[in-house]
PDB file of C-alpha atoms in Angstrom:
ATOM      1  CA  UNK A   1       0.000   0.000   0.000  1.00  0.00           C
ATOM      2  CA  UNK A   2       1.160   3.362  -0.751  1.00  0.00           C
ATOM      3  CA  UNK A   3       1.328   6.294   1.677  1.00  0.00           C
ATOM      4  CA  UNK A   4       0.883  10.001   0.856  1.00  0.00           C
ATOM      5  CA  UNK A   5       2.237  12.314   3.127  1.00  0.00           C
ATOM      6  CA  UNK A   6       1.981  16.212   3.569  1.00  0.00           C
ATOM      7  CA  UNK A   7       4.438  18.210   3.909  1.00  0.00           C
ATOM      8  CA  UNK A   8       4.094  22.097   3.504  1.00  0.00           C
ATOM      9  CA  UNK A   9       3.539  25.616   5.540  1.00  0.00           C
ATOM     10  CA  UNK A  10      -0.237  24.825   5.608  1.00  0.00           C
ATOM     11  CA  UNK A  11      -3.200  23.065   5.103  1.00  0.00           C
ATOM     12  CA  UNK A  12      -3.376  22.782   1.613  1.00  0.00           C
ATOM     13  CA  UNK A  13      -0.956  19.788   1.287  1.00  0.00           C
ATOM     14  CA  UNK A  14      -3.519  17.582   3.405  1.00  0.00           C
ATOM     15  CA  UNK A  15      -6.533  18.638   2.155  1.00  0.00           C
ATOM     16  CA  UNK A  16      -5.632  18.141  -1.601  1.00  0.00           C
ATOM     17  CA  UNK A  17      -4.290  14.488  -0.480  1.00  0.00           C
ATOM     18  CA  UNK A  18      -8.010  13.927   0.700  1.00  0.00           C
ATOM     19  CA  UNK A  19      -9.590  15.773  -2.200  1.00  0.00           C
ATOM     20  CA  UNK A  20      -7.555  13.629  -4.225  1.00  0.00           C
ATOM     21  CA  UNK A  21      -9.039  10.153  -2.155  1.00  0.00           C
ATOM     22  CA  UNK A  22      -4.931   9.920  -1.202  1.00  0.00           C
ATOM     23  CA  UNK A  23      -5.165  10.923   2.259  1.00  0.00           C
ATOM     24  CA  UNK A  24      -5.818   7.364   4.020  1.00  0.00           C
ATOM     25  CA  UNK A  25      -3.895   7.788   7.250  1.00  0.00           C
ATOM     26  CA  UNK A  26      -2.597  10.831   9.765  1.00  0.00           C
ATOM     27  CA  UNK A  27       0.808  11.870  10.210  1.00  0.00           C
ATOM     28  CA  UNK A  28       2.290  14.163  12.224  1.00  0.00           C
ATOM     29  CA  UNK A  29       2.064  16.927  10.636  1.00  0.00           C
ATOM     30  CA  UNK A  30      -0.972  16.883   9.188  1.00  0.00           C
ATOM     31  CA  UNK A  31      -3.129  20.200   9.519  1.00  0.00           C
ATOM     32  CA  UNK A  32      -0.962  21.762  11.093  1.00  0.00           C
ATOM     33  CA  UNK A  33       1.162  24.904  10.347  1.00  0.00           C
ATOM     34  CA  UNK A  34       4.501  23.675  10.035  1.00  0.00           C
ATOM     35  CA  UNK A  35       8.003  25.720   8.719  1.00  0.00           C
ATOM     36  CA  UNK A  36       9.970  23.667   6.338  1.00  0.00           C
ATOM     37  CA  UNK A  37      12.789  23.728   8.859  1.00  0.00           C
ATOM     38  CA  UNK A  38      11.150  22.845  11.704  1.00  0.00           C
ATOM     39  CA  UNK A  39       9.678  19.803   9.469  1.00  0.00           C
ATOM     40  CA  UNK A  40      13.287  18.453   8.925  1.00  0.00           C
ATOM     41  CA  UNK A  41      14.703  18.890  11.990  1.00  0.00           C
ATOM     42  CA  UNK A  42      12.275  16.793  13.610  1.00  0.00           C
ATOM     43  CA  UNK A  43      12.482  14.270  10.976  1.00  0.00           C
ATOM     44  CA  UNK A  44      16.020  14.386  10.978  1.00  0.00           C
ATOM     45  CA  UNK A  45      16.154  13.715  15.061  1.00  0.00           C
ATOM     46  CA  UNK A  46      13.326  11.196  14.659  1.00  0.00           C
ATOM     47  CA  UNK A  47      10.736  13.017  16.781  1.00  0.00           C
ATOM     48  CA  UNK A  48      13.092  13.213  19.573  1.00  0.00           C
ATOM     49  CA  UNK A  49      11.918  16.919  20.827  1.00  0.00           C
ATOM     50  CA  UNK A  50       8.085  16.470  19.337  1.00  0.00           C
ATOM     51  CA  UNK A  51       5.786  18.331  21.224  1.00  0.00           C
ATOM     52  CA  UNK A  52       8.055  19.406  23.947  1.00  0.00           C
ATOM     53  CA  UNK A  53       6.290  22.602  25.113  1.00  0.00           C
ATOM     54  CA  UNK A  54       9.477  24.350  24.765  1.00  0.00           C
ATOM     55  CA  UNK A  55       9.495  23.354  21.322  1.00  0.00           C
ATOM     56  CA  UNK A  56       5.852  24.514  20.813  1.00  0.00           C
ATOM     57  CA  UNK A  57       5.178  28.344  19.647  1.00  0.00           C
ATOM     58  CA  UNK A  58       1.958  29.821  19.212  1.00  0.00           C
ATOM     59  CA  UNK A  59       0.952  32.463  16.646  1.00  0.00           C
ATOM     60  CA  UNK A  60      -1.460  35.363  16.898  1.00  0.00           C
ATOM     61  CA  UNK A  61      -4.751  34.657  15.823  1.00  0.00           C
ATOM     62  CA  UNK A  62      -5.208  35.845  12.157  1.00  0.00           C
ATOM     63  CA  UNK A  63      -8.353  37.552  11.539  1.00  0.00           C
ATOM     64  CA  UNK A  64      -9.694  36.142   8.559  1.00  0.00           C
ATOM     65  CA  UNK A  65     -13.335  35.895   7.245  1.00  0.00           C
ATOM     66  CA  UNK A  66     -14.994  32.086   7.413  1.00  0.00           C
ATOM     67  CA  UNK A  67     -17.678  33.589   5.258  1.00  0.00           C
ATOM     68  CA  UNK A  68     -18.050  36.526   2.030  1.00  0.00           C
ATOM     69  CA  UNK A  69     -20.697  38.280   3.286  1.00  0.00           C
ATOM     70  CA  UNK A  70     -22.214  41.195   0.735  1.00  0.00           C
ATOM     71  CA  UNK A  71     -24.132  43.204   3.773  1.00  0.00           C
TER      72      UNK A  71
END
């Protein structure tokens, strides 16, 4: 069986997998907003640090619309 796994600064990676009827498992980083770096670094130490809260930085909310509303 063949696995698809995303990779990328977004969502889009993930969601096009399961558009596509590719996504069939969850990995890591899956929905999640992930630098490129901090992708291969934890690949690269085999998910030694993953999740450590130290690790872990949160982003300010981004104000963005759900909805185009014409009112």
């Amino acid at each position: 069986m063949k696995y698809y796994v995303s990779l990328g600064m977004n969502c889009d990676p993930a969601r096009h997998l399961e558009d596509a009827s590719k996504r069939t498992v969850s990995f890591p980083f899956d929905w999640a907003v992930t630098p490129m770096s901090a992708a291969l670094f934890h690949l690269e130490t085999k998910f030694k640090f993953f999740m450590m809260r130290h690790h872990l930085h949160a982003n300010a909310p981004a104000m963005r619309k759900l909805m185009v509303d014409d009112d």
